[in-house]
Tab-separated table of C-alpha atoms and ligand atoms in Angstrom:
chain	number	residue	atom	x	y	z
A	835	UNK	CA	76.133	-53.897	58.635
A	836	UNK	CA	76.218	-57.881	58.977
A	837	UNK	CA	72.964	-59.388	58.656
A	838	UNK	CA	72.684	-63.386	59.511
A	839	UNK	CA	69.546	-64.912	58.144
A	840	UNK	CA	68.161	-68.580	59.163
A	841	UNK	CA	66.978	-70.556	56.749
A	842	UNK	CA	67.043	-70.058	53.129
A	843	UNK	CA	63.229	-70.744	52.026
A	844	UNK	CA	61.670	-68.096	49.913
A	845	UNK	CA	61.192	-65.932	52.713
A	846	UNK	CA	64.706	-66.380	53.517
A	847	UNK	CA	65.845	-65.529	50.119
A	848	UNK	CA	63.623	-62.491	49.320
A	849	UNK	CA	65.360	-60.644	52.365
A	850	UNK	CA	68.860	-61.903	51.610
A	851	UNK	CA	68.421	-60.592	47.410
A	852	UNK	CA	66.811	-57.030	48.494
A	853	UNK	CA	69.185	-56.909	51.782
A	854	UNK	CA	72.349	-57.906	50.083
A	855	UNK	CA	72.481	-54.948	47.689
A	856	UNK	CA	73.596	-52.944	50.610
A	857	UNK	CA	74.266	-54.987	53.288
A	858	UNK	CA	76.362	-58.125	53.843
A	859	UNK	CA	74.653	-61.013	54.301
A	860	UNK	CA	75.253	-64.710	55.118
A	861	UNK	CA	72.134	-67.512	54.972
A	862	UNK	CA	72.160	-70.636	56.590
A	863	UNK	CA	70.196	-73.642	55.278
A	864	UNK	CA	70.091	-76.580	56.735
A	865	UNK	CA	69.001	-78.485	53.984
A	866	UNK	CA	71.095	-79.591	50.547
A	867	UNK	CA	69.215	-77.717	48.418
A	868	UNK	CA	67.241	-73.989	48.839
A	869	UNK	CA	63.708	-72.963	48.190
A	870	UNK	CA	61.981	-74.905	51.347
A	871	UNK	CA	58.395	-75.321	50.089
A	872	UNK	CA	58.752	-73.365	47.078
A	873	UNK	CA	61.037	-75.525	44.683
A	874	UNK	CA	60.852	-78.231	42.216
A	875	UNK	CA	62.129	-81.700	42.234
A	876	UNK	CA	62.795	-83.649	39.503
A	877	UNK	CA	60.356	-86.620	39.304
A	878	UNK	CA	59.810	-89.365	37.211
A	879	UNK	CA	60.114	-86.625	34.372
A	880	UNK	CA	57.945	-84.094	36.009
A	881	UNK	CA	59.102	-81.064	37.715
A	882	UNK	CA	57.205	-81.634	41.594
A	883	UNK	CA	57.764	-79.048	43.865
A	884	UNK	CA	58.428	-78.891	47.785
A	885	UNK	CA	55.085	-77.501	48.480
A	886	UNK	CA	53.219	-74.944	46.261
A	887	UNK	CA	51.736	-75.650	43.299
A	888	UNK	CA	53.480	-73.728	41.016
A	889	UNK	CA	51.328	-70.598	40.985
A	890	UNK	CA	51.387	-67.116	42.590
A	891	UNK	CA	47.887	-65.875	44.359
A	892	UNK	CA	47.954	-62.256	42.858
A	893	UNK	CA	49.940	-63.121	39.841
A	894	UNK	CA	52.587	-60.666	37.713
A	895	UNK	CA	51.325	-57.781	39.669
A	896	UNK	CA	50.746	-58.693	43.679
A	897	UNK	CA	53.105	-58.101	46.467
A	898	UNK	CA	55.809	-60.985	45.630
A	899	UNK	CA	56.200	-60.139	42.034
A	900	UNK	CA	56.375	-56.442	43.331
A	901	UNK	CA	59.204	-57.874	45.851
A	902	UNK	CA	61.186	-60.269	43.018
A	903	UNK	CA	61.367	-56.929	40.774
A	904	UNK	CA	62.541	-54.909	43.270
A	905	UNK	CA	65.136	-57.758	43.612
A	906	UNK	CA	66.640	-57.460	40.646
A	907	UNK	CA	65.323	-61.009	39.323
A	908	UNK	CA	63.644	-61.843	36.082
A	909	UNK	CA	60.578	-63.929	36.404
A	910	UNK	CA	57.686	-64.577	33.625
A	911	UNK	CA	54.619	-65.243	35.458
A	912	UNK	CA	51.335	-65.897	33.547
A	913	UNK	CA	48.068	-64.165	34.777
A	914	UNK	CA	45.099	-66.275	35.055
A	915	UNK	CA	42.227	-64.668	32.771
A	916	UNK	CA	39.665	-66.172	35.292
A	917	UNK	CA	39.845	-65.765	38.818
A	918	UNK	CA	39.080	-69.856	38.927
A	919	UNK	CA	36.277	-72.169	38.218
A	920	UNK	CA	33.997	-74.027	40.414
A	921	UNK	CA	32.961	-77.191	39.241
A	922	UNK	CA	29.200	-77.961	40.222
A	923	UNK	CA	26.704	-80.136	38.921
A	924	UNK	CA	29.261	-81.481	36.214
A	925	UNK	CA	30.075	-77.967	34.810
A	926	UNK	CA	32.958	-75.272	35.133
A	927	UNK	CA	32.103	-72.189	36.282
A	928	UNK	CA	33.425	-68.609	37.134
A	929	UNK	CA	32.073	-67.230	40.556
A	930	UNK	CA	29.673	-64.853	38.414
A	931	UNK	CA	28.231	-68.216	36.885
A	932	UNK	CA	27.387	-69.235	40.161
A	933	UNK	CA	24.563	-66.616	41.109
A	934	UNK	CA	22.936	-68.211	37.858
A	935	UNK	CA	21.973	-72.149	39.417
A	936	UNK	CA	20.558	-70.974	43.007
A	937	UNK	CA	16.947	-69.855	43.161
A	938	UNK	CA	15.730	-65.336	42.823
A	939	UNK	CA	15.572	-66.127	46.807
A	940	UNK	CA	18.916	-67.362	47.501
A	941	UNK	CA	20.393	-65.040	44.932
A	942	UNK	CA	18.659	-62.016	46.860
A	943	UNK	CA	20.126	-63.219	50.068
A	944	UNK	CA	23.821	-63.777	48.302
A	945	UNK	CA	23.889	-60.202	46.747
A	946	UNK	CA	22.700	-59.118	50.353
A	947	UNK	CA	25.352	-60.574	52.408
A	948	UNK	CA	27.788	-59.441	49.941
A	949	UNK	CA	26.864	-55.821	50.352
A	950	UNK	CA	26.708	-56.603	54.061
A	951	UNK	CA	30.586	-57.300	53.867
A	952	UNK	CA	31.608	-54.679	52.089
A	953	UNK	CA	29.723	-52.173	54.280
A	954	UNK	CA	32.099	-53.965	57.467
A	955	UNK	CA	28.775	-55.070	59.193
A	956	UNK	CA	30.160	-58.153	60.047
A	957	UNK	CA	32.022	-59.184	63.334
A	958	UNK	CA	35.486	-59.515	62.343
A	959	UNK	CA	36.113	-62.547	64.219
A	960	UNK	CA	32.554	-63.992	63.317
A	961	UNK	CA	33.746	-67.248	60.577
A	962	UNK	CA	33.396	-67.211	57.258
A	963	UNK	CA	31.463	-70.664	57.087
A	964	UNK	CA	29.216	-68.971	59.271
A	965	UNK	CA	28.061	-66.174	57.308
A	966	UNK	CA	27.086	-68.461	54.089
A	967	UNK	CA	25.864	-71.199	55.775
A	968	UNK	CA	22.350	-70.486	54.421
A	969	UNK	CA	22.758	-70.561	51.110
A	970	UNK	CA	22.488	-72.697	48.980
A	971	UNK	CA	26.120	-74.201	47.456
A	972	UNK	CA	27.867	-71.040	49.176
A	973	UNK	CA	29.132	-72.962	52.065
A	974	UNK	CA	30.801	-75.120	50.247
A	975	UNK	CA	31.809	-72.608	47.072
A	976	UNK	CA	33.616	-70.915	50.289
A	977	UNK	CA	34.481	-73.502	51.970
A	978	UNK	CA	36.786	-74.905	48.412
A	979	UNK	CA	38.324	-71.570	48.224
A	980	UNK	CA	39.395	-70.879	51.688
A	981	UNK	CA	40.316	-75.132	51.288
A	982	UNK	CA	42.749	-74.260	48.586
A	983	UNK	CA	44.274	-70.791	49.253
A	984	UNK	CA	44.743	-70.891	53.035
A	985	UNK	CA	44.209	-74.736	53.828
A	986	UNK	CA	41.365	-73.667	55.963
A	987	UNK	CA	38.276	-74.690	56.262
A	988	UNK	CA	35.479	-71.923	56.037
A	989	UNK	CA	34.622	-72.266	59.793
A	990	UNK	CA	37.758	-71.726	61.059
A	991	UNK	CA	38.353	-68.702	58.472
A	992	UNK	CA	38.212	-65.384	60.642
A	993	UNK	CA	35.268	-62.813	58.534
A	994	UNK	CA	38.687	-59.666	58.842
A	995	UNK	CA	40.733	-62.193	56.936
A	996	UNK	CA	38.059	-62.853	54.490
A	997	UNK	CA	37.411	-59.077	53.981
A	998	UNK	CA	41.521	-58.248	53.248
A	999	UNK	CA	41.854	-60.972	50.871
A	1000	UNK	CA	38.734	-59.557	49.225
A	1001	UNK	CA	40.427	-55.857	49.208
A	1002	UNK	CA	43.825	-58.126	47.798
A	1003	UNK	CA	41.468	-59.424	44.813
A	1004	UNK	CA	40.412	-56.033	43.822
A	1005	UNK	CA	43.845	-54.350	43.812
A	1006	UNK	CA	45.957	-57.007	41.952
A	1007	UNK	CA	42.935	-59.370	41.038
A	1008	UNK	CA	43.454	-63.377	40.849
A	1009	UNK	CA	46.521	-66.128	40.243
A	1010	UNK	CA	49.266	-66.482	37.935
A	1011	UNK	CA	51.409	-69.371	36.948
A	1012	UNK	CA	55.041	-69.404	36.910
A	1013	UNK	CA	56.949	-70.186	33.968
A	1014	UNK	CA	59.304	-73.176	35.295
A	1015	UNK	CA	57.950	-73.380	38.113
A	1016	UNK	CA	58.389	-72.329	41.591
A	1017	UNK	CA	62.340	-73.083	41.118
A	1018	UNK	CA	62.308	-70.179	38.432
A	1019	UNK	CA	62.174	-67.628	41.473
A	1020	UNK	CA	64.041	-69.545	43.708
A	1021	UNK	CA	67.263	-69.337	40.970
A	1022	UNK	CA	66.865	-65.973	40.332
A	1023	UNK	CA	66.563	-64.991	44.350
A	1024	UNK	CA	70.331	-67.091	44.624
A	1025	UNK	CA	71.782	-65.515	41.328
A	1026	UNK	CA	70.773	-61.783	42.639
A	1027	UNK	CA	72.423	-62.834	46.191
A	1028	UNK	CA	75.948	-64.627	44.791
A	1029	UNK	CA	76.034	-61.324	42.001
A	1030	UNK	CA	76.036	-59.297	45.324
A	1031	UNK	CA	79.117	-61.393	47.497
A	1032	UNK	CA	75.942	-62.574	49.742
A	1033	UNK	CA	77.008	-65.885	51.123
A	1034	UNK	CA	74.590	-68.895	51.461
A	1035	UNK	CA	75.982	-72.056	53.329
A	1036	UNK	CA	73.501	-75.167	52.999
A	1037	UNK	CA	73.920	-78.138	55.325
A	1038	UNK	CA	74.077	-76.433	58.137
A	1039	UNK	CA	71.397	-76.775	60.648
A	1040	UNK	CA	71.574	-73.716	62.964
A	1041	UNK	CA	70.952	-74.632	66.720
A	1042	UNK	CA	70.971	-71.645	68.396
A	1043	UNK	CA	69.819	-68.214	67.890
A	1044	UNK	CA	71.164	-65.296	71.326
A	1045	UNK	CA	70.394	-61.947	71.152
A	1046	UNK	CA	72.585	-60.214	73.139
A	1047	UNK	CA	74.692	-57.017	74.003
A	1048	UNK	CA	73.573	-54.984	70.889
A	1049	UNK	CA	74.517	-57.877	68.983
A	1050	UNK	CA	72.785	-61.174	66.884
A	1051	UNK	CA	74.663	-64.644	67.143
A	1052	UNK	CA	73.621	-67.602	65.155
A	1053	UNK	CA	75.364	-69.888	66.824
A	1054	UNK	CA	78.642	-68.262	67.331
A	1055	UNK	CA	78.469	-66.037	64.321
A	1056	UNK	CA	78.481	-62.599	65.520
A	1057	UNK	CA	75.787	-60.101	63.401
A	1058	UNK	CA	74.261	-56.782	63.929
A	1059	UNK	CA	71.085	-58.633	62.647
A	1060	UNK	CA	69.314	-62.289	62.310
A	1061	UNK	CA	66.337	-62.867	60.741
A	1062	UNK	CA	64.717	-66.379	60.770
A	1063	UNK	CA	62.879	-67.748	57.955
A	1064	UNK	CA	61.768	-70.415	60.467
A	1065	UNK	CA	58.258	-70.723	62.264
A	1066	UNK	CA	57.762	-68.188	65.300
A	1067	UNK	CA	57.734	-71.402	67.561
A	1068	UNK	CA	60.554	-73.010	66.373
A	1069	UNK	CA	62.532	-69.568	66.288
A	1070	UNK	CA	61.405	-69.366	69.554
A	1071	UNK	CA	62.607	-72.986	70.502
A	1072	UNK	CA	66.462	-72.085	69.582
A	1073	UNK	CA	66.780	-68.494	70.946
A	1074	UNK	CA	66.856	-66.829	73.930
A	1075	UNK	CA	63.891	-64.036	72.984
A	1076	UNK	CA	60.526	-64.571	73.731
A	1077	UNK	CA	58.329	-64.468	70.807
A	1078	UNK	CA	54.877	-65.385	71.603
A	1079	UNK	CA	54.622	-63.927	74.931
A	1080	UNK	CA	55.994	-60.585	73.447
A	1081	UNK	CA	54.503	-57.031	74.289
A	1082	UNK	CA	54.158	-57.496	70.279
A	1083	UNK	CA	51.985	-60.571	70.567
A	1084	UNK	CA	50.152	-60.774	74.078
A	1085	UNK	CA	50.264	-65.003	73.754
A	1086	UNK	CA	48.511	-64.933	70.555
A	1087	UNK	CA	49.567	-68.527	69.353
A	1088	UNK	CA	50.177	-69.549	65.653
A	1089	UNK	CA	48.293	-72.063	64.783
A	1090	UNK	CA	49.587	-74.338	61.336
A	1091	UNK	CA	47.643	-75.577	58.757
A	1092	UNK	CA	47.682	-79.092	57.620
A	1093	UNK	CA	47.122	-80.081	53.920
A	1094	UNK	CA	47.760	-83.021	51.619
A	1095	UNK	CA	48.540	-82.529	47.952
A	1096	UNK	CA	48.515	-85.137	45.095
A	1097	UNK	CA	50.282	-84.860	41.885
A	1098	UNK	CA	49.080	-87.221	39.017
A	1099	UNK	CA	50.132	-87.546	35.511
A	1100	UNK	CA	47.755	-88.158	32.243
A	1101	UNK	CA	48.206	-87.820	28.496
A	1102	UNK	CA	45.026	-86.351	28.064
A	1103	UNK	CA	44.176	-82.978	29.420
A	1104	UNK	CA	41.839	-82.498	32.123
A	1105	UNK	CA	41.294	-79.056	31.878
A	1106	UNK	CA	42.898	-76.429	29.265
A	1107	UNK	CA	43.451	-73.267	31.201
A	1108	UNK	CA	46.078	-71.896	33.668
A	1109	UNK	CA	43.643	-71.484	36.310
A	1110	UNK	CA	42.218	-73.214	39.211
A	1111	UNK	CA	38.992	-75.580	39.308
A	1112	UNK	CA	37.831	-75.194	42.794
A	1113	UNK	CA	35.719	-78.425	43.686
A	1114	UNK	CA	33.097	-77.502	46.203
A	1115	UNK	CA	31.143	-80.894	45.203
A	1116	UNK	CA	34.325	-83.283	46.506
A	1117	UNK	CA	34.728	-84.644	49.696
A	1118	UNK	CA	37.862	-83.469	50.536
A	1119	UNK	CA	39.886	-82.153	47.714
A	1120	UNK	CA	39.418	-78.287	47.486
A	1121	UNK	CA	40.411	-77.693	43.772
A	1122	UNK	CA	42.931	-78.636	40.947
A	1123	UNK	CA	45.200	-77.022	38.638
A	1124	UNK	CA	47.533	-77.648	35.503
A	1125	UNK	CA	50.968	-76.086	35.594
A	1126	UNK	CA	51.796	-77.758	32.498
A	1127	UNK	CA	49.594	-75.846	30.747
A	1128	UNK	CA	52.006	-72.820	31.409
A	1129	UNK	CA	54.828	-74.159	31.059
A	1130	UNK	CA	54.641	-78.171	28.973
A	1131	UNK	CA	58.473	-79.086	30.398
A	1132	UNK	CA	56.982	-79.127	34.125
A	1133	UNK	CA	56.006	-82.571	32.553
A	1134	UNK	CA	57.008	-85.803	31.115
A	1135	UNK	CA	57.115	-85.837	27.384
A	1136	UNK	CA	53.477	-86.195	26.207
A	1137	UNK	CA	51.845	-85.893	29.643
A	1138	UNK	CA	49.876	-83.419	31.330
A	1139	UNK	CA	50.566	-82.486	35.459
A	1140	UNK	CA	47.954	-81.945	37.357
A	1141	UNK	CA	48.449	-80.718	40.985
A	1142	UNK	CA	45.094	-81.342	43.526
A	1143	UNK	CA	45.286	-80.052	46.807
A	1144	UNK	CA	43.193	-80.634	50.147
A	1145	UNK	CA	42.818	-79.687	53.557
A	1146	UNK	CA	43.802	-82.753	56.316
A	1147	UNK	CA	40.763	-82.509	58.771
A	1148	UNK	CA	40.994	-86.052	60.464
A	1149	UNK	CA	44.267	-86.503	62.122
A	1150	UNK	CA	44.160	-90.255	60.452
A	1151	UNK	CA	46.253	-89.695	57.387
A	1152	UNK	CA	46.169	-92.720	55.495
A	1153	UNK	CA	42.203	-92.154	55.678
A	1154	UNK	CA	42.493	-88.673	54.025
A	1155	UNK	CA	44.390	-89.804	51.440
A	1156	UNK	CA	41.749	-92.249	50.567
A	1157	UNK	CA	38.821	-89.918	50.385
A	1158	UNK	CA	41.337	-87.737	48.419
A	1159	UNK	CA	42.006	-90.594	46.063
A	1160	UNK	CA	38.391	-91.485	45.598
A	1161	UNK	CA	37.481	-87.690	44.529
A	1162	UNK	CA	40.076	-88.032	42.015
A	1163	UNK	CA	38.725	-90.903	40.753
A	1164	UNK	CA	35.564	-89.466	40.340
A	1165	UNK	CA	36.585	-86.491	39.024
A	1166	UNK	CA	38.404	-88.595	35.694
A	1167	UNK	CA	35.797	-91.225	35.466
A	1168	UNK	CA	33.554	-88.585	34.852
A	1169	UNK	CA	35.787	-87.361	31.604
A	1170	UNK	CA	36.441	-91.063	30.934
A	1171	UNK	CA	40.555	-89.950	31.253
A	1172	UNK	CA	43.281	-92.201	32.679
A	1173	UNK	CA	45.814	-91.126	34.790
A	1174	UNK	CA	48.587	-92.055	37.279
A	1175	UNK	CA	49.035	-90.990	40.555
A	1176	UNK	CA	52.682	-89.248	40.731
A	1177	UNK	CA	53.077	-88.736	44.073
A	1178	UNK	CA	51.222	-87.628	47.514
A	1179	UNK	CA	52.880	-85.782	50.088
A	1180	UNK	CA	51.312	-84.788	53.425
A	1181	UNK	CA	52.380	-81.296	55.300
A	1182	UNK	CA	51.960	-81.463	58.976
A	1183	UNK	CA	53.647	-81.197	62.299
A	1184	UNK	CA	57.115	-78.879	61.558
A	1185	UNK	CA	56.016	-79.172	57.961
A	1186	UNK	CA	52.826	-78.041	57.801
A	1187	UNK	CA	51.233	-75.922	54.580
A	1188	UNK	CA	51.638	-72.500	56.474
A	1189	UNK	CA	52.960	-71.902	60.171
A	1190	UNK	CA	50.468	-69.512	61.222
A	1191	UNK	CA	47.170	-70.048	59.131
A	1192	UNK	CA	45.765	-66.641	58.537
A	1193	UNK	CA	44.456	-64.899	61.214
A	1194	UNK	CA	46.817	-66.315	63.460
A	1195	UNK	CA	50.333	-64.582	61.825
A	1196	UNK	CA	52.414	-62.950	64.748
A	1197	UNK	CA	54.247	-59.227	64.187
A	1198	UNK	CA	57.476	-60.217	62.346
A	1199	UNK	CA	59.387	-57.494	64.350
A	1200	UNK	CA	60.918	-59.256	67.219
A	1201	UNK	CA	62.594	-56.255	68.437
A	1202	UNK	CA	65.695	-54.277	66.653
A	1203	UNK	CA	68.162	-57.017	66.697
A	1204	UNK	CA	65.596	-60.042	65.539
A	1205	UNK	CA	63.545	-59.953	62.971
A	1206	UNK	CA	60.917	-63.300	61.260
A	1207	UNK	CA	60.165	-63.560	57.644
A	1208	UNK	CA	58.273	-66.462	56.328
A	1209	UNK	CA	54.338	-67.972	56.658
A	1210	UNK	CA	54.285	-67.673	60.108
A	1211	UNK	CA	54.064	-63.856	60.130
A	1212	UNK	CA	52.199	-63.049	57.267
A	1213	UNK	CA	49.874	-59.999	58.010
A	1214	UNK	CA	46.492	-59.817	57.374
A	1215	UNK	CA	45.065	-61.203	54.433
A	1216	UNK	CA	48.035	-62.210	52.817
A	1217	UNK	CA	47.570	-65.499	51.067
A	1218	UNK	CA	50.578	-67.885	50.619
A	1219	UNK	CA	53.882	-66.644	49.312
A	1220	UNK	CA	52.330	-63.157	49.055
A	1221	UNK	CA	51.741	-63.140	52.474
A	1222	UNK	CA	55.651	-64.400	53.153
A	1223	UNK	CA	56.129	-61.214	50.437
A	1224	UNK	CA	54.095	-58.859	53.109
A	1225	UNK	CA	56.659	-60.384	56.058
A	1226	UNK	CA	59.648	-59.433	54.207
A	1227	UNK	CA	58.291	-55.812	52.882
A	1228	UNK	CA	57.260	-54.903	56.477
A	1229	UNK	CA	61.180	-56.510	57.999
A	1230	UNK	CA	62.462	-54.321	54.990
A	1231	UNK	CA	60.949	-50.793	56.043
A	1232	UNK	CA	62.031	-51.667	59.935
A	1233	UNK	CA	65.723	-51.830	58.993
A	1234	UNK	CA	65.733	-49.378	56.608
A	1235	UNK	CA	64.150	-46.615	58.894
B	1456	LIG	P1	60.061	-72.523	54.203
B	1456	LIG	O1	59.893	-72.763	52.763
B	1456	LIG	O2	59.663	-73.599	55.139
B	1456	LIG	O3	61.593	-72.133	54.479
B	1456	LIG	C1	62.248	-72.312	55.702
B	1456	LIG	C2	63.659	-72.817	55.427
B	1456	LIG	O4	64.371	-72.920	56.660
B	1456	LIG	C3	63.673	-74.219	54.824
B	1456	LIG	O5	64.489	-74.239	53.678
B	1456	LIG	C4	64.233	-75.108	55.942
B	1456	LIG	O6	64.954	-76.222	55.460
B	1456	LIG	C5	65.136	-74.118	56.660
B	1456	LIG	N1	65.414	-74.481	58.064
B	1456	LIG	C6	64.553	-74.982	58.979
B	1456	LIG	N2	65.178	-75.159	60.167
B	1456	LIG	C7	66.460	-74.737	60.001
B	1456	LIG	C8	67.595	-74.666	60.863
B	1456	LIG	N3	67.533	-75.019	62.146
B	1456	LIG	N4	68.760	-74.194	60.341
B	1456	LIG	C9	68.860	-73.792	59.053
B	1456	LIG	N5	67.804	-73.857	58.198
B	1456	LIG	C10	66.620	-74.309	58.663
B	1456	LIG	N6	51.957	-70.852	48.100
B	1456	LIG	C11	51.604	-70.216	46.969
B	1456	LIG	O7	51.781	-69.007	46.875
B	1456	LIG	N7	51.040	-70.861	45.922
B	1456	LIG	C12	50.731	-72.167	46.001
B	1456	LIG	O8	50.271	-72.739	45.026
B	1456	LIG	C13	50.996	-72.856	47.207
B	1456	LIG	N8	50.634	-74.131	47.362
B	1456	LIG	C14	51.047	-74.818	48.464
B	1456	LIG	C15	50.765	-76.172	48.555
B	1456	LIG	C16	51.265	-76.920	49.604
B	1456	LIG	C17	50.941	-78.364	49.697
B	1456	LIG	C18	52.098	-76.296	50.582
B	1456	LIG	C19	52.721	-77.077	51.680
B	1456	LIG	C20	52.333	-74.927	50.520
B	1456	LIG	C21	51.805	-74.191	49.474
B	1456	LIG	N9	52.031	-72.824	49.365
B	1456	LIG	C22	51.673	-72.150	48.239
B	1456	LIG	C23	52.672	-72.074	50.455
B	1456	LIG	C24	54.150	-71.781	50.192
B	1456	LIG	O9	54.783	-72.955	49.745
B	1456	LIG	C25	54.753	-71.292	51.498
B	1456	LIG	O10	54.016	-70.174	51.953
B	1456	LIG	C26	56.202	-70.827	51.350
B	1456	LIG	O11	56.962	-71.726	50.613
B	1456	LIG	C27	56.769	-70.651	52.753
B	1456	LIG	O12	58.070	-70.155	52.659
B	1456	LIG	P2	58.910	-69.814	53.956
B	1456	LIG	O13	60.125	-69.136	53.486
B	1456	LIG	O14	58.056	-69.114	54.942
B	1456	LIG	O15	59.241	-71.217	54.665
């Protein structure tokens, strides 16, 4: 069987590797290089990446390390031994910590509407911003977390989303960071597809997807198969297939994300764990991590990297990066530290953080000759790339039934 995939990001790549071991495959990317959002760029001596930060949300043991295995590729990811810190009141601590600075009042309430959520007695499309908005530092504890894993704010974070993520947690429990970075994957994804004859031609920006007569065409390729590692809408755009207004969707829309992220540079070390400091106490940036920590050649000789990331709520975003840039400043003058800014890179418009921010994925089954994998069709409660992992496990069972 000929399979014809669009767009060689990681969700892109993930298919081709597992797909190419008994199928034939061709990927077309339309950019130089592979790995969309999930690769590194040499910079100024640091490794930068397209878009994620370097780590994995469930580590060596969620659904995309379970995927990468499967592919045959050999990845050393470094589990977190906290979940993350949240920095409040000048201190880091772990979300147990936190029960310890609100009053026995508050803390009754918080243990409450945590058994509350477990027993499901929330609506499911009640917010999450909503259900901790009286307590005392919760909002904003939430509001960091949902900030930095799903570049959401807690308001506009559906409760059913909240509650899968939760049941995520407890299976595989928290991050891990990758050793070399997010390109470490993305190499081992292209070595697994060229070691199985898959093809992948870059430069090639594919303009049309047709479904038609049993058969796939990108462009005038001929396939028994496409899948496209590109958003539901813009799939949409170039084919001839409705997506959104699919018995499989009933006009549910995706609606993206926007985020900016910051990477800066110092010699001393901000923090000296492989985890994330959430930062419910900033203005706008949602949390901080070091990859270097992990892994000392993602930076310059000497230097530490430290990735921030924050949600863009205003649509002015020179402002954003402002407030963004006067929480970091804070945040170092506090430790005394210098630094230098890196780089800043904004995700928006047809690059936005994720496609479809969670709760808003479509069904990645198209029908039985189109097929999406990627951030637009993540399934519930996947965060990030193990969401894109989720999107490729449930295109996976479809062809293989
Ligand atoms: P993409 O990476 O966008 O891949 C799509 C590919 O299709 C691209 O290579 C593109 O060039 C190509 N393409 C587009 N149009 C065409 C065309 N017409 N023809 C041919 N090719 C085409 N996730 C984490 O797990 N951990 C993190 O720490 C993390 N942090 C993040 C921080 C930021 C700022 C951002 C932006 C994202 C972050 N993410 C993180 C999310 C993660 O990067 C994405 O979920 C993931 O990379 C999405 O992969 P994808 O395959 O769905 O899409």
């Amino acid at each position: 069987m000929k399979i014809g995939i669009v767009g060689a990001g990681l969700g892109g790549l993930l298919a081709g590797a597992i797909l190419s071991k008994n199928y034939d495959i061709t990927i077309y990317e339309k950019l130089p290089i592979v790995g969309g959002r999930f690769t590194n760029l040499p910079y100024k001596g640091y490794q930068l990446t397209t878009g994620a930060l370097h780590m994995v949300p469930h580590g060596a043991d969620g659904y995309l390390a379970q995927l990468i295995k499967k592919a045959g590729c050999s990845v050393n990811i470094i589990n977190s031994a906290v979940e993350g810190y949240f920095k409040i009141k000048g201190k880091d601590r772990t979300y147990k910590e936190l029960f310890g600075i609100v009053g026995f009042k508050d803390k009754l309430k918080a243990l409450k509407l945590m058994a509350d959520l477990k027993m499901g007695k929330f609506d499911d499309n009640a917010s999450f911003g909503e259900l901790l908005k009286d307590i005392p530092y919760a909002y904003e504890v939430g509001n960091s977390f949902t900030g930095w894993a799903l570049s959401l704010t807690a308001d506009d974070t559906p409760i059913s989303e909240v509650k899968e993520i939760a049941k995520h947690y407890k299976k595989f429990g928290g991050p891990g960071m990758i050793v070399g970075g997010c390109s470490s994957i993305i190499n081992e994804l292209v070595k697994v597809i060229e070691k199985n004859n898959g093809k992948i031609i870059t430069n090639y920006n594919v303009k049309n997807i047709t479904i038609e007569n049993n058969k796939g065409y990108i462009d005038s390729n001929e396939f028994d198969i496409v899948i496209s590692n590109l958003s539901p809408t813009i799939t949409e755009k170039i084919s001839n297939v409705d997506i959104i207004n699919n018995g499989n969707n009933n006009g549910k829309k995706p609606i993206p994300s926007k985020g900016i992220k910051i990477a800066i540079g110092s010699k001393e070390k901000l923090i000296n764990h492989n985890t994330i400091v959430f930062t419910p106490e900033c203005e706008r940036i949602n949390g901080f991590n070091c990859p270097s920590n992990v892994d000392k050649n993602l930076a310059k000789e000497g230097r530490n990297l430290i990735m921030v990331h924050g949600i863009q709520i205003t649509n002015n975003v020179k402002k954003e990066i402002d407030i963004m840039l006067n929480d970091i400043e804070n945040i170092y003058s506090e430790k005394n530290i210098n630094y230098e800014i890196i780089h800043i890179q904004s995700y928006r418009d047809d690059m936005p953080v994720n496609h479809a921010s969670n709760g808003t994925d479509l069904n990645p089954i198209v029908n039985d000759r189109l097929y999406l994998v990627g951030d637009g069709v993540k399934g519930k409660g996947g965060i990030e790339v193990e969401g894109v992992a989720l999107s490729v496990m449930k295109v996976m069972d479809s062809i293989n039934d």
